[in-house]
Coordinates of C-alpha atoms and ligand atoms in Angstrom, one line a residue:
X252 CA -28.2 -59.3 12.0
X253 CA -30.0 -59.7 8.7
X254 CA -33.8 -60.5 8.5
X255 CA -32.9 -64.1 7.5
X256 CA -30.8 -64.5 10.6
X257 CA -33.5 -62.9 12.7
X258 CA -36.2 -65.2 11.3
X259 CA -34.1 -68.3 11.9
X260 CA -33.2 -67.1 15.3
X261 CA -36.8 -66.6 16.3
X262 CA -37.7 -70.1 15.1
X263 CA -34.8 -71.6 17.0
X264 CA -35.8 -69.8 20.2
X265 CA -39.3 -70.9 19.9
X266 CA -38.1 -74.5 19.3
X267 CA -35.8 -74.3 22.3
X268 CA -38.6 -73.2 24.5
X269 CA -40.7 -76.1 23.1
X270 CA -37.9 -78.3 24.1
X271 CA -38.1 -77.0 27.7
X272 CA -35.4 -74.4 27.8
X273 CA -35.7 -71.0 29.5
X274 CA -36.2 -68.3 26.8
X275 CA -33.8 -65.7 28.3
X276 CA -31.0 -68.2 28.9
X277 CA -31.4 -69.7 25.4
X278 CA -31.4 -66.3 23.7
X279 CA -27.8 -65.8 24.6
X280 CA -26.8 -69.2 23.2
X281 CA -28.3 -69.1 19.8
X282 CA -25.3 -68.0 17.7
X283 CA -25.4 -68.6 14.0
X284 CA -22.3 -68.9 12.0
X285 CA -21.2 -69.9 8.5
X286 CA -20.7 -73.7 8.4
X287 CA -17.2 -75.0 8.1
X288 CA -18.2 -76.7 4.8
X289 CA -20.5 -74.7 2.6
X290 CA -22.0 -77.9 1.1
X291 CA -23.6 -78.7 4.5
X292 CA -25.7 -75.6 4.5
X293 CA -25.9 -71.9 4.4
X294 CA -25.7 -71.3 8.0
X295 CA -25.1 -73.4 11.1
X296 CA -25.7 -73.5 14.8
X297 CA -23.3 -75.2 17.3
X298 CA -25.7 -76.8 19.8
X299 CA -23.1 -77.3 22.6
X300 CA -24.2 -74.7 25.0
X301 CA -27.9 -75.1 24.4
X302 CA -27.5 -78.9 24.9
X303 CA -25.7 -78.2 28.2
X304 CA -28.6 -76.0 29.3
X305 CA -31.0 -78.8 28.4
X306 CA -28.8 -81.4 30.2
X307 CA -28.5 -83.5 27.0
X308 CA -25.7 -84.7 24.8
X309 CA -25.1 -82.1 22.0
X310 CA -25.8 -84.6 19.1
X311 CA -29.1 -85.7 20.6
X312 CA -30.2 -82.1 21.3
X313 CA -29.1 -81.0 17.8
X314 CA -31.3 -83.7 16.3
X315 CA -34.3 -82.7 18.3
X316 CA -33.8 -79.1 17.4
X317 CA -33.4 -79.9 13.7
X318 CA -36.6 -81.8 13.7
X319 CA -38.5 -78.8 15.2
X320 CA -37.4 -76.4 12.4
X321 CA -39.7 -77.5 9.7
X322 CA -39.5 -75.8 6.3
X323 CA -41.4 -72.5 5.8
X324 CA -41.3 -69.6 3.3
X325 CA -37.7 -68.8 4.1
X326 CA -36.2 -72.0 5.5
X327 CA -35.8 -74.8 3.0
X328 CA -34.3 -77.4 5.2
X329 CA -32.6 -78.1 8.5
X330 CA -30.4 -81.1 9.4
X331 CA -28.3 -82.2 12.3
X332 CA -24.7 -83.2 11.8
X333 CA -23.2 -84.3 15.0
X334 CA -23.5 -81.4 17.5
X335 CA -24.3 -78.9 14.7
X336 CA -27.5 -78.0 13.0
X337 CA -27.2 -76.9 9.4
X338 CA -29.8 -74.8 7.6
X339 CA -30.5 -73.9 4.0
X340 CA -32.5 -70.9 3.0
X341 CA -34.9 -70.9 0.0
X342 CA -32.9 -69.4 -2.9
X343 CA -35.5 -66.8 -3.8
X344 CA -35.9 -65.7 -0.2
X345 CA -32.1 -65.5 0.2
X346 CA -31.8 -63.3 -2.9
X347 CA -34.7 -61.1 -2.0
X348 CA -33.6 -60.6 1.6
X349 CA -29.9 -59.9 1.0
X350 CA -30.4 -57.8 -2.1
X351 CA -33.2 -55.7 -0.7
X352 CA -31.3 -55.0 2.4
X353 CA -28.2 -54.0 0.5
X354 CA -30.2 -51.8 -1.9
X355 CA -31.9 -50.0 0.9
X356 CA -28.7 -49.6 2.9
X357 CA -30.2 -51.4 5.9
X358 CA -27.9 -52.7 8.7
X359 CA -25.7 -54.7 8.7
X360 CA -24.9 -53.6 5.1
X361 CA -25.5 -50.0 5.9
X362 CA -24.6 -48.2 9.1
X363 CA -26.3 -49.5 12.3
X364 CA -28.4 -47.3 14.5
X365 CA -26.5 -45.9 17.5
X366 CA -25.9 -48.5 20.1
X367 CA -24.6 -46.2 22.8
X368 CA -21.3 -47.9 22.9
X369 CA -18.4 -45.5 23.2
X370 CA -15.0 -46.4 21.8
X371 CA -11.8 -44.3 22.1
X372 CA -9.2 -45.2 19.5
X373 CA -5.7 -43.9 20.2
X374 CA -3.9 -44.3 16.9
X375 CA -1.1 -43.0 14.7
X376 CA 0.4 -40.9 17.5
X377 CA 3.8 -40.4 16.0
X378 CA 6.7 -38.8 17.8
X379 CA 6.7 -35.6 15.9
X380 CA 10.4 -34.8 16.4
X381 CA 11.1 -37.8 14.1
X382 CA 10.2 -38.4 10.5
X383 CA 6.8 -40.0 9.7
X384 CA 8.1 -43.3 8.7
X385 CA 6.7 -46.6 7.6
X386 CA 6.2 -47.9 11.2
X387 CA 3.7 -45.1 11.9
X388 CA 1.8 -46.1 8.9
X389 CA 0.6 -49.3 10.4
X390 CA -0.9 -47.7 13.5
X391 CA -2.4 -45.0 11.2
X392 CA -4.1 -47.3 8.8
X393 CA -5.2 -50.0 11.3
X394 CA -6.6 -47.3 13.7
X395 CA -8.3 -45.5 10.8
X396 CA -10.0 -48.8 9.7
X397 CA -11.1 -49.5 13.3
X398 CA -12.6 -46.1 13.7
X399 CA -14.7 -46.7 10.5
X400 CA -15.6 -50.2 11.5
X401 CA -16.9 -49.2 15.0
X402 CA -18.8 -46.3 13.5
X403 CA -20.5 -48.6 11.1
X404 CA -21.5 -50.8 14.0
X405 CA -23.2 -47.8 15.7
X406 CA -20.6 -46.9 18.3
X407 CA -19.7 -43.4 19.1
X408 CA -16.0 -43.2 18.2
X409 CA -13.3 -40.8 19.4
X410 CA -10.3 -41.1 17.1
X411 CA -7.4 -39.7 19.0
X412 CA -3.9 -38.7 17.9
X413 CA -1.8 -38.9 21.0
X414 CA 1.1 -37.1 19.4
X415 CA 4.6 -37.6 21.0
X416 CA 5.2 -33.9 21.4
X417 CA 6.7 -33.8 24.9
X418 CA 9.4 -35.5 26.8
X419 CA 13.1 -36.3 26.1
X420 CA 12.9 -37.2 22.4
X421 CA 11.4 -33.7 21.9
X422 CA 14.0 -32.1 24.2
X423 CA 16.8 -33.7 22.2
X424 CA 15.5 -32.3 18.9
X425 CA 15.1 -28.9 20.6
X426 CA 18.7 -29.0 21.9
X427 CA 19.9 -30.0 18.4
X428 CA 18.0 -27.1 16.8
X429 CA 19.3 -24.6 19.3
X430 CA 22.9 -25.7 18.5
X431 CA 22.9 -26.3 14.8
X432 CA 19.5 -25.2 13.6
X433 CA 18.7 -23.2 10.5
X434 CA 15.2 -21.7 10.3
X435 CA 15.2 -21.4 6.5
X436 CA 16.0 -25.1 6.1
X437 CA 13.4 -26.0 8.7
X438 CA 10.7 -24.2 6.8
X439 CA 11.8 -25.5 3.5
X440 CA 11.4 -29.2 4.3
X441 CA 10.6 -29.7 8.0
X442 CA 10.5 -33.4 8.1
X443 CA 13.7 -34.1 6.3
X444 CA 15.5 -31.3 8.0
X445 CA 14.5 -32.5 11.4
X446 CA 15.6 -36.0 10.5
X447 CA 19.0 -34.4 9.6
X448 CA 19.1 -32.8 13.0
X449 CA 18.0 -36.0 14.7
X450 CA 21.0 -37.9 13.1
X451 CA 23.4 -35.0 13.9
X452 CA 22.3 -35.0 17.5
X453 CA 23.0 -38.7 17.8
X454 CA 26.5 -38.3 16.4
X455 CA 27.3 -35.3 18.5
X456 CA 25.9 -36.8 21.7
X457 CA 28.2 -39.8 21.2
X458 CA 31.3 -37.5 21.2
X459 CA 29.8 -35.1 23.9
X460 CA 27.8 -36.8 26.6
X461 CA 27.1 -33.4 28.1
X462 CA 24.5 -32.9 25.3
X463 CA 22.1 -35.3 26.9
X464 CA 22.4 -33.5 30.2
X465 CA 21.6 -30.3 28.4
X466 CA 18.6 -31.8 26.8
X467 CA 17.4 -33.0 30.2
X468 CA 17.8 -29.5 31.6
X469 CA 15.9 -28.0 28.7
X470 CA 13.1 -30.4 29.2
X471 CA 12.9 -29.4 32.8
X472 CA 12.8 -25.8 31.7
X473 CA 10.0 -26.6 29.2
X474 CA 8.1 -28.4 31.9
X475 CA 8.4 -25.5 34.3
X476 CA 5.5 -23.9 32.4
X477 CA 7.4 -20.6 32.1
X478 CA 7.3 -18.7 28.8
X479 CA 11.0 -19.2 27.9
X480 CA 13.2 -20.0 24.9
X481 CA 12.5 -23.7 25.3
X482 CA 8.8 -23.1 25.1
X483 CA 9.1 -21.0 22.0
X484 CA 11.3 -23.6 20.4
X485 CA 8.9 -26.3 21.3
X486 CA 6.0 -24.4 19.7
X487 CA 8.0 -23.8 16.5
X488 CA 9.1 -27.4 16.1
X489 CA 5.7 -28.8 16.9
X490 CA 3.9 -26.5 14.5
X491 CA 6.3 -27.3 11.7
X492 CA 6.2 -31.0 12.1
X493 CA 2.4 -31.1 12.5
X494 CA 2.1 -29.3 9.2
X495 CA 4.4 -31.8 7.6
X496 CA 2.4 -34.8 8.9
X497 CA -0.8 -33.4 7.4
X498 CA 0.5 -34.4 3.9
X499 CA 0.5 -38.2 4.5
X500 CA -2.7 -38.0 6.6
X501 CA -4.5 -36.3 3.8
X502 CA -3.3 -38.8 1.2
X503 CA -4.3 -41.7 3.5
X504 CA -7.8 -40.1 4.0
X505 CA -7.2 -40.1 7.8
X506 CA -8.7 -37.5 10.1
X507 CA -8.8 -37.4 13.9
X508 CA -11.6 -36.3 16.3
X509 CA -9.0 -35.1 18.8
X510 CA -5.3 -34.2 18.4
X511 CA -4.4 -34.3 22.0
X512 CA -0.7 -35.1 22.2
X513 CA 1.4 -35.7 25.2
X514 CA 1.9 -31.9 25.7
X515 CA -1.9 -31.6 26.2
X516 CA -1.5 -33.4 29.5
X517 CA 1.1 -31.1 30.8
X518 CA -1.3 -29.5 33.3
X519 CA -3.1 -32.7 34.0
X520 CA -0.3 -34.8 35.3
X521 CA -0.2 -33.4 38.9
X522 CA -3.9 -34.3 39.4
X523 CA -3.2 -37.8 38.0
X524 CA -0.2 -38.2 40.4
X525 CA -2.3 -37.1 43.3
X526 CA -4.8 -39.7 42.4
X527 CA -2.1 -42.4 42.4
X528 CA -0.9 -41.1 45.7
X529 CA -4.4 -41.1 47.2
X530 CA -4.8 -44.7 46.1
X531 CA -1.8 -45.5 48.2
X532 CA 0.1 -47.3 45.5
X533 CA 2.9 -44.8 44.8
X534 CA 6.3 -45.6 46.2
X535 CA 9.7 -43.9 46.4
X536 CA 12.6 -45.7 44.8
X537 CA 16.0 -44.0 44.6
X538 CA 14.5 -40.6 44.5
X539 CA 12.0 -41.5 41.8
X540 CA 8.3 -42.3 42.1
X541 CA 7.1 -45.6 41.0
X542 CA 4.3 -48.1 41.2
X543 CA 5.6 -51.6 41.9
X544 CA 3.7 -54.2 40.0
X545 CA 5.2 -57.5 41.1
X546 CA 1.9 -58.5 42.7
X547 CA 0.4 -58.1 39.2
X548 CA 3.0 -60.4 37.7
X549 CA 5.0 -57.6 36.2
X550 CA 8.6 -57.3 37.3
X551 CA 9.4 -53.9 36.0
X552 CA 7.9 -51.1 38.1
X553 CA 6.0 -48.3 36.4
X554 CA 8.1 -45.1 36.6
X555 CA 5.9 -42.1 37.0
X556 CA 8.4 -39.4 38.1
X557 CA 12.1 -39.2 37.7
X558 CA 14.4 -38.2 40.5
X559 CA 14.9 -34.7 38.8
X560 CA 11.1 -34.2 39.2
X561 CA 10.2 -34.5 35.5
X562 CA 7.4 -36.7 34.2
X563 CA 7.4 -39.5 31.7
X564 CA 5.6 -41.1 28.8
X565 CA 3.8 -43.2 31.4
X566 CA 2.7 -40.2 33.5
X567 CA 1.1 -38.7 30.4
X568 CA -0.7 -41.9 29.5
X569 CA -2.1 -42.2 33.0
X570 CA -3.4 -38.6 32.8
X571 CA -4.8 -39.3 29.4
X572 CA -6.8 -42.3 30.7
X573 CA -8.4 -40.2 33.4
X574 CA -9.1 -37.4 30.9
X575 CA -10.7 -39.7 28.4
X576 CA -12.8 -41.4 31.1
X577 CA -14.1 -38.1 32.3
X578 CA -14.7 -36.5 28.9
X579 CA -16.0 -39.5 26.8
X580 CA -17.1 -42.3 29.2
X581 CA -15.6 -45.0 27.0
X582 CA -16.5 -48.7 27.1
X583 CA -13.3 -49.4 25.4
X584 CA -10.0 -47.5 24.9
X585 CA -8.0 -49.1 22.1
X586 CA -4.3 -48.3 21.8
X587 CA -3.2 -49.1 18.3
X588 CA 0.5 -49.3 19.0
X589 CA 3.3 -51.7 17.9
X590 CA 3.9 -54.9 19.8
X591 CA 7.2 -53.6 21.2
X592 CA 5.2 -51.5 23.6
X593 CA 3.5 -54.5 25.2
X594 CA 5.1 -53.9 28.6
X595 CA 4.1 -50.3 28.6
X596 CA 0.4 -51.0 28.2
X597 CA 0.5 -54.0 30.5
X598 CA 2.0 -51.7 33.2
X599 CA -0.6 -48.9 32.5
X600 CA -3.5 -51.4 32.9
X601 CA -1.9 -52.9 36.0
X602 CA -1.4 -49.5 37.7
X603 CA -5.1 -48.7 37.1
X604 CA -6.1 -52.2 38.4
X605 CA -3.9 -51.7 41.5
X606 CA -5.7 -48.3 42.1
X607 CA -9.0 -50.1 41.8
X608 CA -10.0 -47.9 38.9
X609 CA -12.9 -49.5 37.0
X610 CA -11.6 -47.9 33.8
X611 CA -8.7 -50.4 33.8
X612 CA -11.1 -52.9 32.2
X613 CA -11.5 -50.6 29.2
X614 CA -7.8 -50.4 28.4
X615 CA -6.9 -52.6 25.5
X616 CA -3.5 -52.7 23.7
X617 CA -4.0 -53.5 20.0
X618 CA -0.5 -54.5 19.0
X619 CA 0.8 -55.2 15.5
X620 CA 3.9 -56.5 13.8
X621 CA 6.7 -54.8 11.9
X622 CA 7.0 -53.8 8.3
X623 CA 9.6 -55.8 6.5
X624 CA 11.1 -54.9 3.1
X625 CA 12.4 -57.3 0.5
X626 CA 16.1 -57.4 0.0
X627 CA 17.9 -58.0 -3.3
X628 CA 18.3 -61.7 -2.5
X629 CA 14.6 -62.1 -1.7
X630 CA 14.9 -62.1 2.1
X631 CA 12.9 -59.8 4.3
X632 CA 14.3 -57.4 6.9
X633 CA 13.1 -54.6 9.1
X634 CA 12.4 -51.6 7.0
X635 CA 14.1 -48.8 8.9
X636 CA 17.4 -50.7 9.1
X637 CA 18.4 -49.8 5.5
X638 CA 21.7 -48.1 6.1
X639 CA 20.3 -46.0 8.9
X640 CA 18.0 -44.2 6.4
X641 CA 14.5 -43.6 7.6
X642 CA 12.0 -44.4 4.9
X643 CA 9.8 -41.5 4.6
X644 CA 6.2 -42.4 4.1
X645 CA 5.4 -39.8 1.5
X646 CA 8.3 -41.2 -0.7
X647 CA 6.8 -44.7 -0.5
X648 CA 3.4 -43.4 -1.4
X649 CA 4.9 -41.5 -4.3
X650 CA 6.7 -44.6 -5.5
X651 CA 3.6 -46.7 -5.4
X652 CA 1.6 -44.1 -7.3
X653 CA 4.3 -43.8 -9.9
X654 CA 4.2 -47.5 -10.5
X655 CA 0.5 -47.5 -10.9
X656 CA 0.7 -44.6 -13.3
X657 CA 3.0 -46.7 -15.4
X658 CA 0.5 -49.6 -15.5
X659 CA -2.3 -47.3 -16.4
X660 CA -0.2 -45.8 -19.3
X661 CA 0.2 -49.4 -20.6
X662 CA -3.2 -50.8 -20.0
X663 CA -5.7 -48.0 -20.2
X664 CA -4.0 -44.9 -21.7
X665 CA -7.3 -43.2 -22.5
X666 CA -8.6 -43.2 -19.0
X667 CA -9.9 -39.8 -17.7
X668 CA -8.5 -38.5 -14.4
X669 CA -5.4 -40.7 -14.7
X670 CA -3.6 -38.9 -12.0
X671 CA -6.4 -39.2 -9.5
X672 CA -6.9 -42.9 -10.2
X673 CA -3.2 -43.5 -9.9
X674 CA -3.2 -41.8 -6.5
X675 CA -6.2 -43.7 -5.3
X676 CA -4.9 -47.1 -6.5
X677 CA -1.3 -46.5 -5.5
X678 CA -2.0 -45.4 -2.0
X679 CA -4.7 -48.0 -1.4
X680 CA -2.4 -50.8 -2.5
X681 CA -0.1 -50.0 0.4
X682 CA -3.0 -49.7 2.8
X683 CA -4.7 -52.9 1.7
X684 CA -1.3 -54.8 1.9
X685 CA -1.0 -53.5 5.5
X686 CA -4.5 -54.6 6.5
X687 CA -4.8 -57.9 4.7
X688 CA -3.2 -60.3 7.2
X689 CA -3.9 -60.5 10.9
X690 CA -2.3 -57.4 12.4
X691 CA 0.1 -59.2 14.7
X692 CA 1.9 -60.6 11.7
X693 CA 4.7 -58.7 10.1
X694 CA 3.8 -56.9 6.9
X695 CA 5.9 -57.9 3.9
X696 CA 6.5 -55.1 1.6
X697 CA 6.9 -56.5 -1.9
X698 CA 6.0 -54.1 -4.7
X699 CA 5.1 -56.7 -7.3
X700 CA 2.8 -58.7 -5.0
X701 CA 1.1 -55.6 -3.6
X702 CA 0.4 -53.9 -6.9
X703 CA -0.8 -57.0 -8.9
X704 CA -4.3 -56.7 -10.3
X705 CA -4.7 -60.4 -9.5
X706 CA -4.4 -62.0 -6.1
X707 CA -5.2 -60.6 -2.7
X708 CA -4.5 -57.0 -3.4
X709 CA -6.2 -53.6 -3.1
X710 CA -6.1 -53.1 -6.9
X711 CA -7.8 -56.4 -7.4
X712 CA -10.8 -55.4 -5.2
X713 CA -10.9 -51.9 -6.6
X714 CA -10.8 -53.4 -10.1
X715 CA -13.8 -55.5 -9.2
X716 CA -15.8 -52.4 -8.3
X717 CA -14.7 -50.7 -11.5
X718 CA -15.8 -53.7 -13.6
X719 CA -19.2 -53.7 -11.9
X720 CA -19.6 -50.0 -12.5
X721 CA -18.7 -50.5 -16.1
X722 CA -21.4 -53.2 -16.5
X723 CA -24.0 -50.8 -15.0
X724 CA -22.8 -48.1 -17.4
X725 CA -23.0 -50.3 -20.4
X726 CA -26.6 -51.5 -19.7
X727 CA -27.5 -47.9 -19.2
X728 CA -30.9 -48.6 -17.6
X729 CA -31.8 -47.8 -14.0
X730 CA -31.3 -50.6 -11.5
X731 CA -34.8 -51.9 -10.8
X732 CA -36.3 -51.8 -7.3
X733 CA -36.2 -55.2 -5.6
X734 CA -40.0 -55.6 -5.7
X735 CA -39.8 -55.6 -9.5
X736 CA -37.5 -58.6 -9.8
X737 CA -38.1 -62.3 -10.0
X738 CA -35.6 -63.6 -7.5
X739 CA -36.0 -67.2 -8.6
X740 CA -33.8 -66.1 -11.6
X741 CA -30.9 -65.6 -9.2
X742 CA -30.9 -69.2 -7.9
X743 CA -27.5 -69.7 -9.6
X744 CA -26.0 -66.7 -7.7
X745 CA -26.1 -68.5 -4.4
X746 CA -22.4 -68.4 -3.8
X747 CA -22.3 -64.6 -4.3
X748 CA -25.4 -64.2 -2.1
X749 CA -24.1 -66.3 0.7
X750 CA -20.8 -64.4 0.7
X751 CA -22.7 -61.1 0.9
X752 CA -24.6 -62.5 3.8
X753 CA -21.3 -62.9 5.7
X754 CA -20.8 -59.2 5.8
X755 CA -22.5 -58.6 9.1
X756 CA -20.5 -61.3 10.9
X757 CA -17.3 -60.1 9.3
X758 CA -17.7 -56.5 10.5
X759 CA -18.8 -57.6 14.0
X760 CA -15.8 -59.9 14.4
X761 CA -13.5 -57.1 13.1
X762 CA -14.8 -54.7 15.7
X763 CA -14.7 -57.2 18.6
X764 CA -11.2 -58.5 17.8
X765 CA -9.8 -55.2 16.5
X766 CA -9.0 -57.0 13.3
X767 CA -9.6 -55.2 10.0
X768 CA -8.2 -58.2 8.2
X769 CA -11.5 -59.9 8.6
X770 CA -13.0 -57.1 6.4
X771 CA -10.1 -57.4 3.8
X772 CA -10.7 -61.1 3.6
X773 CA -14.4 -60.5 3.1
X774 CA -13.7 -58.0 0.3
X775 CA -11.4 -60.4 -1.5
X776 CA -13.8 -63.3 -1.2
X777 CA -16.8 -61.3 -2.5
X778 CA -14.7 -59.8 -5.4
X779 CA -13.7 -63.4 -6.2
X780 CA -17.3 -64.7 -6.2
X781 CA -18.7 -62.0 -8.3
X782 CA -15.9 -62.3 -10.8
X783 CA -16.6 -66.1 -11.1
X784 CA -20.3 -65.5 -11.4
X785 CA -19.8 -63.1 -14.3
X786 CA -17.7 -65.5 -16.2
X787 CA -20.7 -67.4 -17.5
X788 CA -23.6 -65.1 -16.5
X789 CA -24.0 -62.1 -18.9
X790 CA -25.8 -58.9 -17.9
X791 CA -25.3 -57.0 -21.2
X792 CA -27.3 -59.0 -23.8
X793 CA -29.3 -61.1 -21.3
X794 CA -33.0 -61.4 -21.8
X795 CA -35.0 -58.6 -20.1
X796 CA -36.2 -60.4 -16.9
X797 CA -32.8 -62.0 -16.3
X798 CA -31.0 -58.8 -17.0
X799 CA -33.2 -57.0 -14.4
X800 CA -32.4 -59.5 -11.7
X801 CA -28.7 -59.6 -12.5
X802 CA -28.6 -55.8 -12.5
X803 CA -29.8 -55.8 -8.9
X804 CA -27.1 -58.4 -8.1
X805 CA -24.3 -56.5 -9.8
X806 CA -25.4 -53.2 -8.2
X807 CA -25.5 -54.8 -4.8
X808 CA -22.0 -56.3 -5.2
X809 CA -20.7 -52.9 -6.2
X810 CA -22.3 -51.2 -3.2
X811 CA -21.1 -53.8 -0.7
X812 CA -17.5 -53.9 -2.0
X813 CA -17.5 -50.1 -1.9
X814 CA -18.7 -50.2 1.7
X815 CA -16.1 -52.8 2.6
X816 CA -13.3 -50.7 1.1
X817 CA -14.7 -47.7 2.8
X818 CA -14.4 -49.4 6.2
X819 CA -10.8 -50.0 5.4
X820 CA -10.3 -46.3 4.4
X821 CA -9.9 -47.2 0.8
X822 CA -11.7 -45.3 -2.1
X823 CA -13.3 -47.2 -5.0
X824 CA -12.8 -45.4 -8.3
X825 CA -15.6 -46.0 -10.9
X826 CA -13.1 -46.5 -13.7
X827 CA -9.5 -47.7 -13.7
Ligands
LIG13 N1 4.3 -41.7 20.4 C1 4.5 -43.1 20.7 C2 5.5 -43.7 19.7 O1 5.6 -43.3 18.6 C3 3.2 -43.9 20.5 C4 2.0 -43.4 21.4 C5 0.9 -44.4 21.5 N2 -0.2 -43.9 22.3 C6 -0.1 -43.8 23.6 N3 -1.2 -43.4 24.3 N4 0.9 -44.2 24.3 O2 6.1 -44.7 20.1

């Protein structure tokens, strides 16, 4: 909350008490939001709930409230419009408040003080016996943004990579390697080579169904815990693929607090199973062990142990919930995983509910849509389906960077650090494109749209930062402290200032709804407002007092855009 919000809130609370409401009850109901129409005011309150508490009709109560909020040093006006009350801040107060807070890095523009909330974010989590393809990118970049957003909000965040490094997919890779593997090729290019093996296994298994049985046996041998060939093979393949994943992670600027893959839970599954048994919800079904969930509205039972005694993806997820509960005491556990695993997480939550485990309430699946690529004839199709070829993430990043390098060669050939800027802009274009729409929508992968310097793109927002940085360089004078500025001179910057003021709400909503797109929209809107402002408001060449005030504004816009990009995991180069 900004000081302006706080001030208005206090006035509203006092007014509500004057109007006979209970202070504590009213406190929860005073929620300020941007008005639907900016011409109505800077900020609005929907009086529905307060009116209900007062036992009055919302429009009548809104009118009484509006009359109580008389102008003061900060508030210029208040007016009821139906069930809403709209407020306008004094322009100088608005500028002073917003720009001082941004300059001093105060919350919500800077990081909040710790709130005590603990959020586990399970993200990326690729199956490492398969290539790191474009589908994994979505979980990786959404999860990374959510980690940053929650940290900004003062939560303690545990970013967790729940690697798929156990189970049948891994056993198949292992079996393939034991039959046709070549260690030199593996070391040379682990990800590509494993993909070859993966494809070869698929073909061979079609001709020879015995291969799947062998893989199942090998998994059993691996799960026996004995130091055997399978275990050594598992270690080798795991080490190699983890190393290979590090490349894209580094380029995307992604780090994890814990890399606890499925194999980590190998020795924790029996305790989890014992807990399910003790809760009395485990049933036998054709030799397997399941939890039936019909009473929870889910037809498919949750399979926790196969008839051959081995465990499953679900068993490890259950063990992981208990482990996270005990280690981190989370308020929320977010699983950033594609929408196709909806059933899996519904089952997981339902099993925990059936066991009467309070941690069930913390389990939240954060689903997202597919990545679609544009075909020759302008249609969109699922990315991976292209002639059975996996699309390797590093190749896509390379392609993007190469395209940006070309643009730089044309537009700004004298730029220093060309390679670094191309890398920063090229990778970010893909990340921004992924985060710009609500996550449940499919991402359309269209190079031209994604890399444009105009429109809702990463390069557009990055370019805004570079432009602001360039203005500050040209003026070549220190940005004044906010107490040295006449804020009345920024009355015409109200659109920029009001947009800046939205930042706190945007980040809060992004955290609550696990929706980084709220932050991308904010960044696009602020970049747009500051661009328009600068069309007819010069900084270089303005008279001294005006220049001082505008310098503060430009610097604040640069800082806030940089912060917004940072929350998305995107760097902001000073020049491009
Ligand atoms: N490895 C899985 C996959 O690639 C995703 C794991 C998601 N996290 C989890 N705790 N289940 O499909």
